Each structure stands twice: as structure tokens, then as C-alpha cells.
JSON list of C-alpha atoms and ligand atoms in Angstrom, two decimals:
[
{"chain": "R", "resi": 1, "resn": "MET", "atom": "CA", "xyz": [-16.91, 18.28, -2.94]},
{"chain": "R", "resi": 2, "resn": "ASN", "atom": "CA", "xyz": [-18.90, 21.27, -4.10]},
{"chain": "R", "resi": 3, "resn": "PRO", "atom": "CA", "xyz": [-19.15, 24.24, -1.72]},
{"chain": "R", "resi": 4, "resn": "LYS", "atom": "CA", "xyz": [-22.94, 23.76, -1.10]},
{"chain": "R", "resi": 5, "resn": "GLU", "atom": "CA", "xyz": [-22.39, 20.05, -0.23]},
{"chain": "R", "resi": 6, "resn": "LEU", "atom": "CA", "xyz": [-19.44, 21.08, 2.09]},
{"chain": "R", "resi": 7, "resn": "ALA", "atom": "CA", "xyz": [-21.67, 23.48, 3.95]},
{"chain": "R", "resi": 8, "resn": "GLY", "atom": "CA", "xyz": [-24.68, 21.09, 4.06]},
{"chain": "R", "resi": 9, "resn": "LYS", "atom": "CA", "xyz": [-22.60, 18.27, 5.56]},
{"chain": "R", "resi": 10, "resn": "LYS", "atom": "CA", "xyz": [-20.90, 20.59, 8.07]},
{"chain": "R", "resi": 11, "resn": "ALA", "atom": "CA", "xyz": [-24.32, 21.79, 9.28]},
{"chain": "R", "resi": 12, "resn": "ALA", "atom": "CA", "xyz": [-25.50, 18.19, 9.77]},
{"chain": "R", "resi": 13, "resn": "GLU", "atom": "CA", "xyz": [-22.64, 17.70, 12.23]},
{"chain": "R", "resi": 14, "resn": "TYR", "atom": "CA", "xyz": [-24.35, 19.99, 14.79]},
{"chain": "R", "resi": 15, "resn": "VAL", "atom": "CA", "xyz": [-27.34, 17.56, 14.93]},
{"chain": "R", "resi": 16, "resn": "LYS", "atom": "CA", "xyz": [-27.41, 15.44, 18.04]},
{"chain": "R", "resi": 17, "resn": "PRO", "atom": "CA", "xyz": [-29.60, 12.48, 19.12]},
{"chain": "R", "resi": 18, "resn": "GLY", "atom": "CA", "xyz": [-33.05, 13.46, 20.19]},
{"chain": "R", "resi": 19, "resn": "MET", "atom": "CA", "xyz": [-33.14, 16.85, 18.55]},
{"chain": "R", "resi": 20, "resn": "LYS", "atom": "CA", "xyz": [-35.98, 18.36, 16.73]},
{"chain": "R", "resi": 21, "resn": "ILE", "atom": "CA", "xyz": [-34.69, 19.78, 13.40]},
{"chain": "R", "resi": 22, "resn": "GLY", "atom": "CA", "xyz": [-36.11, 22.18, 10.91]},
{"chain": "R", "resi": 23, "resn": "LEU", "atom": "CA", "xyz": [-35.39, 21.24, 7.32]},
{"chain": "R", "resi": 24, "resn": "GLY", "atom": "CA", "xyz": [-34.80, 24.13, 4.94]},
{"chain": "R", "resi": 25, "resn": "THR", "atom": "CA", "xyz": [-35.57, 24.24, 1.28]},
{"chain": "R", "resi": 26, "resn": "GLY", "atom": "CA", "xyz": [-33.35, 24.62, -1.82]},
{"chain": "R", "resi": 27, "resn": "SER", "atom": "CA", "xyz": [-30.32, 23.21, -3.48]},
{"chain": "R", "resi": 28, "resn": "THR", "atom": "CA", "xyz": [-27.92, 23.68, -0.47]},
{"chain": "R", "resi": 29, "resn": "ALA", "atom": "CA", "xyz": [-30.41, 22.39, 2.16]},
{"chain": "R", "resi": 30, "resn": "PHE", "atom": "CA", "xyz": [-30.74, 19.36, -0.26]},
{"chain": "R", "resi": 31, "resn": "TYR", "atom": "CA", "xyz": [-27.23, 18.35, 0.88]},
{"chain": "R", "resi": 32, "resn": "ALA", "atom": "CA", "xyz": [-27.89, 18.86, 4.47]},
{"chain": "R", "resi": 33, "resn": "ILE", "atom": "CA", "xyz": [-31.10, 16.71, 4.30]},
{"chain": "R", "resi": 34, "resn": "HIS", "atom": "CA", "xyz": [-29.13, 13.99, 2.48]},
{"chain": "R", "resi": 35, "resn": "ALA", "atom": "CA", "xyz": [-26.42, 14.11, 5.20]},
{"chain": "R", "resi": 36, "resn": "LEU", "atom": "CA", "xyz": [-29.13, 13.79, 7.89]},
{"chain": "R", "resi": 37, "resn": "GLY", "atom": "CA", "xyz": [-30.63, 10.85, 5.96]},
{"chain": "R", "resi": 38, "resn": "THR", "atom": "CA", "xyz": [-27.34, 9.05, 6.06]},
{"chain": "R", "resi": 39, "resn": "LYS", "atom": "CA", "xyz": [-27.06, 9.72, 9.84]},
{"chain": "R", "resi": 40, "resn": "VAL", "atom": "CA", "xyz": [-30.64, 8.42, 10.42]},
{"chain": "R", "resi": 41, "resn": "LYS", "atom": "CA", "xyz": [-29.72, 5.34, 8.46]},
{"chain": "R", "resi": 42, "resn": "GLU", "atom": "CA", "xyz": [-26.73, 4.92, 10.79]},
{"chain": "R", "resi": 43, "resn": "GLY", "atom": "CA", "xyz": [-29.12, 5.09, 13.78]},
{"chain": "R", "resi": 44, "resn": "LEU", "atom": "CA", "xyz": [-29.35, 8.86, 14.66]},
{"chain": "R", "resi": 45, "resn": "ASN", "atom": "CA", "xyz": [-32.57, 9.54, 16.50]},
{"chain": "R", "resi": 46, "resn": "ILE", "atom": "CA", "xyz": [-34.15, 12.83, 15.29]},
{"chain": "R", "resi": 47, "resn": "THR", "atom": "CA", "xyz": [-37.55, 14.19, 14.28]},
{"chain": "R", "resi": 48, "resn": "CYS", "atom": "CA", "xyz": [-37.73, 16.86, 11.62]},
{"chain": "R", "resi": 49, "resn": "PHE", "atom": "CA", "xyz": [-40.03, 19.53, 10.38]},
{"chain": "R", "resi": 50, "resn": "PRO", "atom": "CA", "xyz": [-39.75, 20.48, 6.67]},
{"chain": "R", "resi": 51, "resn": "THR", "atom": "CA", "xyz": [-40.25, 24.00, 5.29]},
{"chain": "R", "resi": 52, "resn": "SER", "atom": "CA", "xyz": [-41.69, 22.92, 1.83]},
{"chain": "R", "resi": 53, "resn": "GLN", "atom": "CA", "xyz": [-43.44, 20.09, 0.12]},
{"chain": "R", "resi": 54, "resn": "ALA", "atom": "CA", "xyz": [-40.18, 19.46, -1.81]},
{"chain": "R", "resi": 55, "resn": "SER", "atom": "CA", "xyz": [-38.24, 19.04, 1.38]},
{"chain": "R", "resi": 56, "resn": "GLU", "atom": "CA", "xyz": [-40.90, 16.85, 2.94]},
{"chain": "R", "resi": 57, "resn": "GLU", "atom": "CA", "xyz": [-40.84, 14.54, -0.05]},
{"chain": "R", "resi": 58, "resn": "LEU", "atom": "CA", "xyz": [-37.02, 14.43, 0.03]},
{"chain": "R", "resi": 59, "resn": "ALA", "atom": "CA", "xyz": [-37.03, 13.67, 3.68]},
{"chain": "R", "resi": 60, "resn": "LYS", "atom": "CA", "xyz": [-39.67, 10.94, 3.30]},
{"chain": "R", "resi": 61, "resn": "SER", "atom": "CA", "xyz": [-37.61, 9.39, 0.57]},
{"chain": "R", "resi": 62, "resn": "LEU", "atom": "CA", "xyz": [-34.68, 9.20, 2.93]},
{"chain": "R", "resi": 63, "resn": "HIS", "atom": "CA", "xyz": [-36.79, 7.76, 5.81]},
{"chain": "R", "resi": 64, "resn": "ILE", "atom": "CA", "xyz": [-36.15, 10.78, 8.01]},
{"chain": "R", "resi": 65, "resn": "PRO", "atom": "CA", "xyz": [-38.77, 10.85, 10.76]},
{"chain": "R", "resi": 66, "resn": "LEU", "atom": "CA", "xyz": [-41.11, 13.93, 10.51]},
{"chain": "R", "resi": 67, "resn": "MET", "atom": "CA", "xyz": [-43.17, 15.65, 13.03]},
{"chain": "R", "resi": 68, "resn": "ALA", "atom": "CA", "xyz": [-46.86, 16.20, 12.62]},
{"chain": "R", "resi": 69, "resn": "HIS", "atom": "CA", "xyz": [-47.82, 19.93, 12.37]},
{"chain": "R", "resi": 70, "resn": "HIS", "atom": "CA", "xyz": [-49.56, 19.83, 15.86]},
{"chain": "R", "resi": 71, "resn": "GLU", "atom": "CA", "xyz": [-46.36, 18.47, 17.44]},
{"chain": "R", "resi": 72, "resn": "VAL", "atom": "CA", "xyz": [-44.14, 21.42, 16.51]},
{"chain": "R", "resi": 73, "resn": "HIS", "atom": "CA", "xyz": [-43.58, 24.02, 19.18]},
{"chain": "R", "resi": 74, "resn": "ARG", "atom": "CA", "xyz": [-39.77, 24.67, 19.30]},
{"chain": "R", "resi": 75, "resn": "LEU", "atom": "CA", "xyz": [-36.94, 23.32, 17.29]},
{"chain": "R", "resi": 76, "resn": "ASP", "atom": "CA", "xyz": [-33.40, 22.73, 18.43]},
{"chain": "R", "resi": 77, "resn": "ILE", "atom": "CA", "xyz": [-31.78, 23.47, 15.08]},
{"chain": "R", "resi": 78, "resn": "THR", "atom": "CA", "xyz": [-32.86, 24.53, 11.54]},
{"chain": "R", "resi": 79, "resn": "ILE", "atom": "CA", "xyz": [-30.55, 24.22, 8.57]},
{"chain": "R", "resi": 80, "resn": "ASP", "atom": "CA", "xyz": [-31.51, 26.36, 5.59]},
{"chain": "R", "resi": 81, "resn": "GLY", "atom": "CA", "xyz": [-30.00, 28.15, 2.66]},
{"chain": "R", "resi": 82, "resn": "ALA", "atom": "CA", "xyz": [-30.21, 31.81, 1.62]},
{"chain": "R", "resi": 83, "resn": "ASP", "atom": "CA", "xyz": [-30.03, 33.83, -1.48]},
{"chain": "R", "resi": 84, "resn": "GLU", "atom": "CA", "xyz": [-27.87, 36.71, 0.09]},
{"chain": "R", "resi": 85, "resn": "VAL", "atom": "CA", "xyz": [-26.06, 37.15, 3.36]},
{"chain": "R", "resi": 86, "resn": "ASP", "atom": "CA", "xyz": [-24.72, 40.52, 4.50]},
{"chain": "R", "resi": 87, "resn": "PRO", "atom": "CA", "xyz": [-21.92, 41.00, 7.13]},
{"chain": "R", "resi": 88, "resn": "SER", "atom": "CA", "xyz": [-24.53, 41.36, 9.96]},
{"chain": "R", "resi": 89, "resn": "LYS", "atom": "CA", "xyz": [-25.95, 37.93, 8.98]},
{"chain": "R", "resi": 90, "resn": "ASN", "atom": "CA", "xyz": [-29.13, 39.50, 7.64]},
{"chain": "R", "resi": 91, "resn": "LEU", "atom": "CA", "xyz": [-30.59, 37.43, 4.76]},
{"chain": "R", "resi": 92, "resn": "ILE", "atom": "CA", "xyz": [-32.52, 37.58, 1.69]},
{"chain": "R", "resi": 93, "resn": "LYS", "atom": "CA", "xyz": [-34.44, 34.31, 1.29]},
{"chain": "R", "resi": 94, "resn": "GLY", "atom": "CA", "xyz": [-37.20, 33.02, -0.86]},
{"chain": "R", "resi": 95, "resn": "GLY", "atom": "CA", "xyz": [-35.51, 32.40, -4.12]},
{"chain": "R", "resi": 96, "resn": "GLY", "atom": "CA", "xyz": [-36.95, 28.84, -3.89]},
{"chain": "R", "resi": 97, "resn": "GLY", "atom": "CA", "xyz": [-40.32, 30.20, -2.90]},
{"chain": "R", "resi": 98, "resn": "ALA", "atom": "CA", "xyz": [-40.43, 28.74, 0.58]},
{"chain": "R", "resi": 99, "resn": "LEU", "atom": "CA", "xyz": [-39.98, 31.95, 2.52]},
{"chain": "R", "resi": 100, "resn": "LEU", "atom": "CA", "xyz": [-43.19, 31.85, 4.63]},
{"chain": "R", "resi": 101, "resn": "ARG", "atom": "CA", "xyz": [-42.76, 28.39, 6.00]},
{"chain": "R", "resi": 102, "resn": "GLU", "atom": "CA", "xyz": [-38.93, 29.02, 6.40]},
{"chain": "R", "resi": 103, "resn": "LYS", "atom": "CA", "xyz": [-39.67, 32.14, 8.42]},
{"chain": "R", "resi": 104, "resn": "ILE", "atom": "CA", "xyz": [-42.20, 30.45, 10.56]},
{"chain": "R", "resi": 105, "resn": "VAL", "atom": "CA", "xyz": [-39.78, 27.65, 11.31]},
{"chain": "R", "resi": 106, "resn": "GLY", "atom": "CA", "xyz": [-36.79, 30.00, 11.76]},
{"chain": "R", "resi": 107, "resn": "ALA", "atom": "CA", "xyz": [-38.73, 31.92, 14.30]},
{"chain": "R", "resi": 108, "resn": "ILE", "atom": "CA", "xyz": [-39.23, 28.93, 16.57]},
{"chain": "R", "resi": 109, "resn": "THR", "atom": "CA", "xyz": [-35.65, 27.65, 16.25]},
{"chain": "R", "resi": 110, "resn": "ASP", "atom": "CA", "xyz": [-32.92, 27.83, 18.97]},
{"chain": "R", "resi": 111, "resn": "LEU", "atom": "CA", "xyz": [-30.01, 27.50, 16.56]},
{"chain": "R", "resi": 112, "resn": "TYR", "atom": "CA", "xyz": [-30.58, 28.79, 13.04]},
{"chain": "R", "resi": 113, "resn": "LEU", "atom": "CA", "xyz": [-27.84, 27.55, 10.73]},
{"chain": "R", "resi": 114, "resn": "ILE", "atom": "CA", "xyz": [-27.59, 29.16, 7.30]},
{"chain": "R", "resi": 115, "resn": "ILE", "atom": "CA", "xyz": [-25.68, 27.20, 4.69]},
{"chain": "R", "resi": 116, "resn": "ILE", "atom": "CA", "xyz": [-24.34, 28.92, 1.57]},
{"chain": "R", "resi": 117, "resn": "ASP", "atom": "CA", "xyz": [-21.50, 28.97, -0.88]},
{"chain": "R", "resi": 118, "resn": "ASP", "atom": "CA", "xyz": [-19.47, 32.05, -1.14]},
{"chain": "R", "resi": 119, "resn": "SER", "atom": "CA", "xyz": [-21.46, 33.49, -4.06]},
{"chain": "R", "resi": 120, "resn": "LYS", "atom": "CA", "xyz": [-24.20, 34.43, -1.50]},
{"chain": "R", "resi": 121, "resn": "LYS", "atom": "CA", "xyz": [-22.00, 36.74, 0.51]},
{"chain": "R", "resi": 122, "resn": "VAL", "atom": "CA", "xyz": [-22.69, 40.50, -0.18]},
{"chain": "R", "resi": 123, "resn": "GLU", "atom": "CA", "xyz": [-21.73, 43.72, 1.57]},
{"chain": "R", "resi": 124, "resn": "ARG", "atom": "CA", "xyz": [-25.37, 45.13, 1.25]},
{"chain": "R", "resi": 125, "resn": "LEU", "atom": "CA", "xyz": [-28.54, 43.22, 0.50]},
{"chain": "R", "resi": 126, "resn": "GLY", "atom": "CA", "xyz": [-30.47, 43.98, -2.60]},
{"chain": "R", "resi": 127, "resn": "SER", "atom": "CA", "xyz": [-28.71, 42.78, -5.70]},
{"chain": "R", "resi": 128, "resn": "PHE", "atom": "CA", "xyz": [-31.13, 39.92, -5.41]},
{"chain": "R", "resi": 129, "resn": "SER", "atom": "CA", "xyz": [-34.78, 41.00, -5.60]},
{"chain": "R", "resi": 130, "resn": "VAL", "atom": "CA", "xyz": [-36.60, 40.57, -2.36]},
{"chain": "R", "resi": 131, "resn": "PRO", "atom": "CA", "xyz": [-39.34, 37.84, -2.74]},
{"chain": "R", "resi": 132, "resn": "VAL", "atom": "CA", "xyz": [-42.58, 39.06, -1.31]},
{"chain": "R", "resi": 133, "resn": "GLU", "atom": "CA", "xyz": [-45.33, 36.53, -0.79]},
{"chain": "R", "resi": 134, "resn": "VAL", "atom": "CA", "xyz": [-48.78, 37.96, -1.47]},
{"chain": "R", "resi": 135, "resn": "VAL", "atom": "CA", "xyz": [-52.30, 36.67, -1.57]},
{"chain": "R", "resi": 136, "resn": "PRO", "atom": "CA", "xyz": [-53.55, 36.30, -5.18]},
{"chain": "R", "resi": 137, "resn": "TYR", "atom": "CA", "xyz": [-56.63, 38.47, -4.49]},
{"chain": "R", "resi": 138, "resn": "ALA", "atom": "CA", "xyz": [-55.95, 41.86, -5.96]},
{"chain": "R", "resi": 139, "resn": "TRP", "atom": "CA", "xyz": [-52.28, 41.05, -6.18]},
{"chain": "R", "resi": 140, "resn": "GLN", "atom": "CA", "xyz": [-51.83, 44.04, -8.62]},
{"chain": "R", "resi": 141, "resn": "VAL", "atom": "CA", "xyz": [-53.03, 46.43, -5.87]},
{"chain": "R", "resi": 142, "resn": "THR", "atom": "CA", "xyz": [-50.51, 44.91, -3.46]},
{"chain": "R", "resi": 143, "resn": "ALA", "atom": "CA", "xyz": [-47.85, 45.26, -6.11]},
{"chain": "R", "resi": 144, "resn": "GLY", "atom": "CA", "xyz": [-48.69, 48.89, -6.36]},
{"chain": "R", "resi": 145, "resn": "HIS", "atom": "CA", "xyz": [-48.19, 49.46, -2.58]},
{"chain": "R", "resi": 146, "resn": "ILE", "atom": "CA", "xyz": [-44.78, 47.75, -2.88]},
{"chain": "R", "resi": 147, "resn": "GLN", "atom": "CA", "xyz": [-43.87, 49.91, -5.83]},
{"chain": "R", "resi": 148, "resn": "GLU", "atom": "CA", "xyz": [-44.64, 53.01, -3.75]},
{"chain": "R", "resi": 149, "resn": "LEU", "atom": "CA", "xyz": [-41.70, 51.90, -1.60]},
{"chain": "R", "resi": 150, "resn": "ASP", "atom": "CA", "xyz": [-39.56, 52.50, -4.69]},
{"chain": "R", "resi": 151, "resn": "ALA", "atom": "CA", "xyz": [-39.35, 49.06, -6.08]},
{"chain": "R", "resi": 152, "resn": "ASP", "atom": "CA", "xyz": [-39.84, 47.37, -9.40]},
{"chain": "R", "resi": 153, "resn": "THR", "atom": "CA", "xyz": [-42.04, 44.26, -8.99]},
{"chain": "R", "resi": 154, "resn": "THR", "atom": "CA", "xyz": [-42.25, 41.21, -11.02]},
{"chain": "R", "resi": 155, "resn": "LEU", "atom": "CA", "xyz": [-44.80, 38.50, -10.57]},
{"chain": "R", "resi": 156, "resn": "ARG", "atom": "CA", "xyz": [-42.91, 35.27, -10.44]},
{"chain": "R", "resi": 157, "resn": "GLU", "atom": "CA", "xyz": [-43.84, 32.78, -13.16]},
{"chain": "R", "resi": 158, "resn": "SER", "atom": "CA", "xyz": [-43.54, 29.05, -13.48]},
{"chain": "R", "resi": 159, "resn": "ASP", "atom": "CA", "xyz": [-43.42, 26.85, -16.53]},
{"chain": "R", "resi": 160, "resn": "ASP", "atom": "CA", "xyz": [-47.18, 26.71, -16.63]},
{"chain": "R", "resi": 161, "resn": "GLY", "atom": "CA", "xyz": [-48.29, 30.23, -15.49]},
{"chain": "R", "resi": 162, "resn": "PHE", "atom": "CA", "xyz": [-47.88, 32.08, -12.32]},
{"chain": "R", "resi": 163, "resn": "PHE", "atom": "CA", "xyz": [-45.72, 30.50, -9.61]},
{"chain": "R", "resi": 164, "resn": "VAL", "atom": "CA", "xyz": [-47.86, 29.46, -6.68]},
{"chain": "R", "resi": 165, "resn": "THR", "atom": "CA", "xyz": [-46.29, 28.73, -3.30]},
{"chain": "R", "resi": 166, "resn": "ASP", "atom": "CA", "xyz": [-47.01, 25.72, -1.17]},
{"chain": "R", "resi": 167, "resn": "ASN", "atom": "CA", "xyz": [-49.48, 27.96, 0.62]},
{"chain": "R", "resi": 168, "resn": "GLY", "atom": "CA", "xyz": [-51.42, 28.90, -2.52]},
{"chain": "R", "resi": 169, "resn": "ASN", "atom": "CA", "xyz": [-49.97, 32.49, -2.78]},
{"chain": "R", "resi": 170, "resn": "TYR", "atom": "CA", "xyz": [-48.09, 34.40, -5.40]},
{"chain": "R", "resi": 171, "resn": "ILE", "atom": "CA", "xyz": [-44.54, 35.91, -5.20]},
{"chain": "R", "resi": 172, "resn": "LEU", "atom": "CA", "xyz": [-43.69, 39.37, -6.25]},
{"chain": "R", "resi": 173, "resn": "ASP", "atom": "CA", "xyz": [-39.95, 39.63, -6.76]},
{"chain": "R", "resi": 174, "resn": "SER", "atom": "CA", "xyz": [-39.32, 43.15, -5.65]},
{"chain": "R", "resi": 175, "resn": "ASP", "atom": "CA", "xyz": [-36.16, 45.09, -6.74]},
{"chain": "R", "resi": 176, "resn": "PHE", "atom": "CA", "xyz": [-35.35, 47.76, -4.25]},
{"chain": "R", "resi": 177, "resn": "GLY", "atom": "CA", "xyz": [-31.78, 48.19, -5.32]},
{"chain": "R", "resi": 178, "resn": "LEU", "atom": "CA", "xyz": [-29.17, 48.07, -2.58]},
{"chain": "R", "resi": 179, "resn": "ILE", "atom": "CA", "xyz": [-31.23, 48.45, 0.61]},
{"chain": "R", "resi": 180, "resn": "LYS", "atom": "CA", "xyz": [-30.21, 51.21, 3.02]},
{"chain": "R", "resi": 181, "resn": "ASN", "atom": "CA", "xyz": [-32.22, 50.02, 6.10]},
{"chain": "R", "resi": 182, "resn": "VAL", "atom": "CA", "xyz": [-33.23, 46.37, 5.84]},
{"chain": "R", "resi": 183, "resn": "ALA", "atom": "CA", "xyz": [-34.96, 46.23, 9.22]},
{"chain": "R", "resi": 184, "resn": "GLU", "atom": "CA", "xyz": [-37.18, 49.27, 8.41]},
{"chain": "R", "resi": 185, "resn": "LEU", "atom": "CA", "xyz": [-38.10, 47.86, 4.93]},
{"chain": "R", "resi": 186, "resn": "GLU", "atom": "CA", "xyz": [-38.99, 44.50, 6.52]},
{"chain": "R", "resi": 187, "resn": "VAL", "atom": "CA", "xyz": [-41.50, 46.17, 8.77]},
{"chain": "R", "resi": 188, "resn": "LYS", "atom": "CA", "xyz": [-42.93, 48.33, 6.01]},
{"chain": "R", "resi": 189, "resn": "LEU", "atom": "CA", "xyz": [-43.46, 45.42, 3.73]},
{"chain": "R", "resi": 190, "resn": "ASN", "atom": "CA", "xyz": [-45.31, 43.55, 6.48]},
{"chain": "R", "resi": 191, "resn": "GLN", "atom": "CA", "xyz": [-47.65, 46.52, 6.97]},
{"chain": "R", "resi": 192, "resn": "ILE", "atom": "CA", "xyz": [-48.94, 46.28, 3.39]},
{"chain": "R", "resi": 193, "resn": "PRO", "atom": "CA", "xyz": [-52.39, 44.65, 3.11]},
{"chain": "R", "resi": 194, "resn": "GLY", "atom": "CA", "xyz": [-52.15, 41.48, 0.97]},
{"chain": "R", "resi": 195, "resn": "VAL", "atom": "CA", "xyz": [-48.47, 40.84, 1.95]},
{"chain": "R", "resi": 196, "resn": "VAL", "atom": "CA", "xyz": [-48.18, 37.48, 3.73]},
{"chain": "R", "resi": 197, "resn": "CYS", "atom": "CA", "xyz": [-44.41, 37.40, 4.18]},
{"chain": "R", "resi": 198, "resn": "ASN", "atom": "CA", "xyz": [-41.18, 38.94, 2.76]},
{"chain": "R", "resi": 199, "resn": "GLY", "atom": "CA", "xyz": [-37.73, 37.48, 2.18]},
{"chain": "R", "resi": 200, "resn": "LEU", "atom": "CA", "xyz": [-35.88, 39.81, 4.51]},
{"chain": "R", "resi": 201, "resn": "PHE", "atom": "CA", "xyz": [-34.72, 37.63, 7.46]},
{"chain": "R", "resi": 202, "resn": "ILE", "atom": "CA", "xyz": [-33.37, 40.15, 9.95]},
{"chain": "R", "resi": 203, "resn": "ASP", "atom": "CA", "xyz": [-31.45, 39.17, 13.11]},
{"chain": "R", "resi": 204, "resn": "MET", "atom": "CA", "xyz": [-32.56, 35.56, 12.74]},
{"chain": "R", "resi": 205, "resn": "ALA", "atom": "CA", "xyz": [-29.44, 33.66, 11.60]},
{"chain": "R", "resi": 206, "resn": "ASP", "atom": "CA", "xyz": [-27.19, 32.35, 14.39]},
{"chain": "R", "resi": 207, "resn": "TYR", "atom": "CA", "xyz": [-24.34, 30.96, 12.27]},
{"chain": "R", "resi": 208, "resn": "ILE", "atom": "CA", "xyz": [-23.45, 31.20, 8.67]},
{"chain": "R", "resi": 209, "resn": "ILE", "atom": "CA", "xyz": [-21.71, 28.09, 7.32]},
{"chain": "R", "resi": 210, "resn": "CYS", "atom": "CA", "xyz": [-20.14, 28.95, 4.06]},
{"chain": "R", "resi": 211, "resn": "GLY", "atom": "CA", "xyz": [-18.42, 26.53, 1.68]},
{"chain": "R", "resi": 212, "resn": "HIS", "atom": "CA", "xyz": [-15.74, 27.91, -0.65]},
{"chain": "R", "resi": 213, "resn": "SER", "atom": "CA", "xyz": [-14.83, 26.60, -4.10]},
{"chain": "R", "resi": 214, "resn": "ASN", "atom": "CA", "xyz": [-11.24, 25.98, -2.90]},
{"chain": "R", "resi": 215, "resn": "GLY", "atom": "CA", "xyz": [-12.60, 23.45, -0.40]},
{"chain": "R", "resi": 216, "resn": "ASP", "atom": "CA", "xyz": [-12.36, 25.84, 2.63]},
{"chain": "R", "resi": 217, "resn": "LEU", "atom": "CA", "xyz": [-15.20, 26.08, 5.03]},
{"chain": "R", "resi": 218, "resn": "GLU", "atom": "CA", "xyz": [-16.07, 29.18, 7.00]},
{"chain": "R", "resi": 219, "resn": "VAL", "atom": "CA", "xyz": [-18.23, 29.29, 10.11]},
{"chain": "R", "resi": 220, "resn": "TYR", "atom": "CA", "xyz": [-19.16, 32.72, 11.67]},
{"chain": "V", "resi": 301, "resn": "LIG", "atom": "O1", "xyz": [-36.13, 29.95, -0.87]},
{"chain": "V", "resi": 301, "resn": "LIG", "atom": "C1", "xyz": [-35.14, 29.93, -0.06]},
{"chain": "V", "resi": 301, "resn": "LIG", "atom": "O2", "xyz": [-35.12, 30.77, 0.90]},
{"chain": "V", "resi": 301, "resn": "LIG", "atom": "C2", "xyz": [-34.11, 28.90, -0.19]},
{"chain": "V", "resi": 301, "resn": "LIG", "atom": "O3", "xyz": [-33.52, 28.81, 1.06]},
{"chain": "V", "resi": 301, "resn": "LIG", "atom": "C3", "xyz": [-33.23, 29.21, -1.35]},
{"chain": "V", "resi": 301, "resn": "LIG", "atom": "O4", "xyz": [-33.30, 30.55, -1.69]},
{"chain": "V", "resi": 301, "resn": "LIG", "atom": "C4", "xyz": [-31.73, 28.86, -1.03]},
{"chain": "V", "resi": 301, "resn": "LIG", "atom": "O5", "xyz": [-31.03, 28.98, -2.20]},
{"chain": "V", "resi": 301, "resn": "LIG", "atom": "P1", "xyz": [-30.12, 27.67, -2.66]},
{"chain": "V", "resi": 301, "resn": "LIG", "atom": "O6", "xyz": [-31.03, 26.93, -3.52]},
{"chain": "V", "resi": 301, "resn": "LIG", "atom": "O7", "xyz": [-29.01, 28.38, -3.48]},
{"chain": "V", "resi": 301, "resn": "LIG", "atom": "O8", "xyz": [-29.59, 26.94, -1.45]}
]
């Protein structure tokens, strides 16, 4: 079993009957959603709230019951991936472009489980550029403000032009280098007009579930 599948299946074991579950986005969350689909097929009674159109479509294909938007207030567990995890369990997320919905969902979750393989573990955040979701209007101006925080910014592209998030926004992948103070940077980014969300998830993760290529599983 590959490390991401190992982590995804382990996270699904935390899910109990009657729970409300946030469904993350990405290639690791893919395995957790499939594991939940199997449990639903076996009779597990849960309702879920996806963090992307992609995860919503996957959940529907697995007949996982979904909540309507007006029904969501608190979630018992959210299972989601990450692009980098530091020893304090701070994260860089957004590599899959779902950071805004993921942060909204993570913020209303009682138990936030982050599933990774060991390639995501770092001593300090920043080797992976911080995804910053920005409104398309005057995005170059917003990029300028981010650059003033000593970053190189790259407008994320897709196969047919600029990458557009599920919310109709752009993403500026912002390279700050290894970040000295992640909490301070997270606040500074949020103060920039035009910034909708950034991929620094500070003090949000409750547990990291890490699959290793040798078959070991680490939960901390
Ligand atoms: O966009 C995100 O935050 C996703 O969680 C993603 O970055 C996770 O990466 P993965 O596809 O390696 O699980």
C-alpha cells in the first residue's frame, strides 16, 4: 500500500456513525474519501461536506451523503492533505488550489486530521511556495504588495490559461524562502487588499497522520 493510501485509510478509522465530516482535496484525501465510500457502502451513517468540486464529484460517485451548504455549522472531523508540515504542525496548503474552502472547513472542525506521506515533513515551512488566492481584479497590484513582503510571485497557470479556483479567483504562488515567522506572515498576507486567502494554516491541525514508504504509519 502506498504511503498516501496508508494515511488516508487510517484517518477514515476515526470516523464514527452519525458524524459530520469535512472532505479534503488532493491525491491523499482521495484515498480517505474512497475509504469512507467503502464504509458508507457497508452501512456507516455519516454526512459530509467537500472542500472542492473535485471532492464533491468523487464523493457523489461513491454515494457518500453530502450536506447542503446551509446545513453546515460545525464538523466533527475533517480529513485533508497538505503540501508541507513543520514540527509544530503548521502547514502549507493549496497546492491543489482548494485552500479557501479548506481553510473555511478547517476552521469549523473539531478534529482536523492532516494526512501526508513523509515527503511533506519539513523543519521549516517555505521550500514549497505559499499559495495565495487573490481576486482577478488588479491581481498585478496585489502581486506587487506580496512582493513587498520579499517574495517572488508566480500566477498559477492551467492547461488553457490562468488557473481559476472553484471560487473564480486566481492563485499567486509566492516564494518567501524559508519562513522565519509563519504566524506573522499569515496575518500580513491577509491584510493585503485583493488577497482572499493564503495557504499558511497556523495552529489548525490536530493530528498528523503520516504514511512512510516502508509501510510504517506515524500519528502525532
Ligand atoms: O490543495 C491542498 O491544500 C491539498 O490538500 C493538496 O495540497 C494536498 O496535496 P496532495 O495532493 O499531495 O495530498
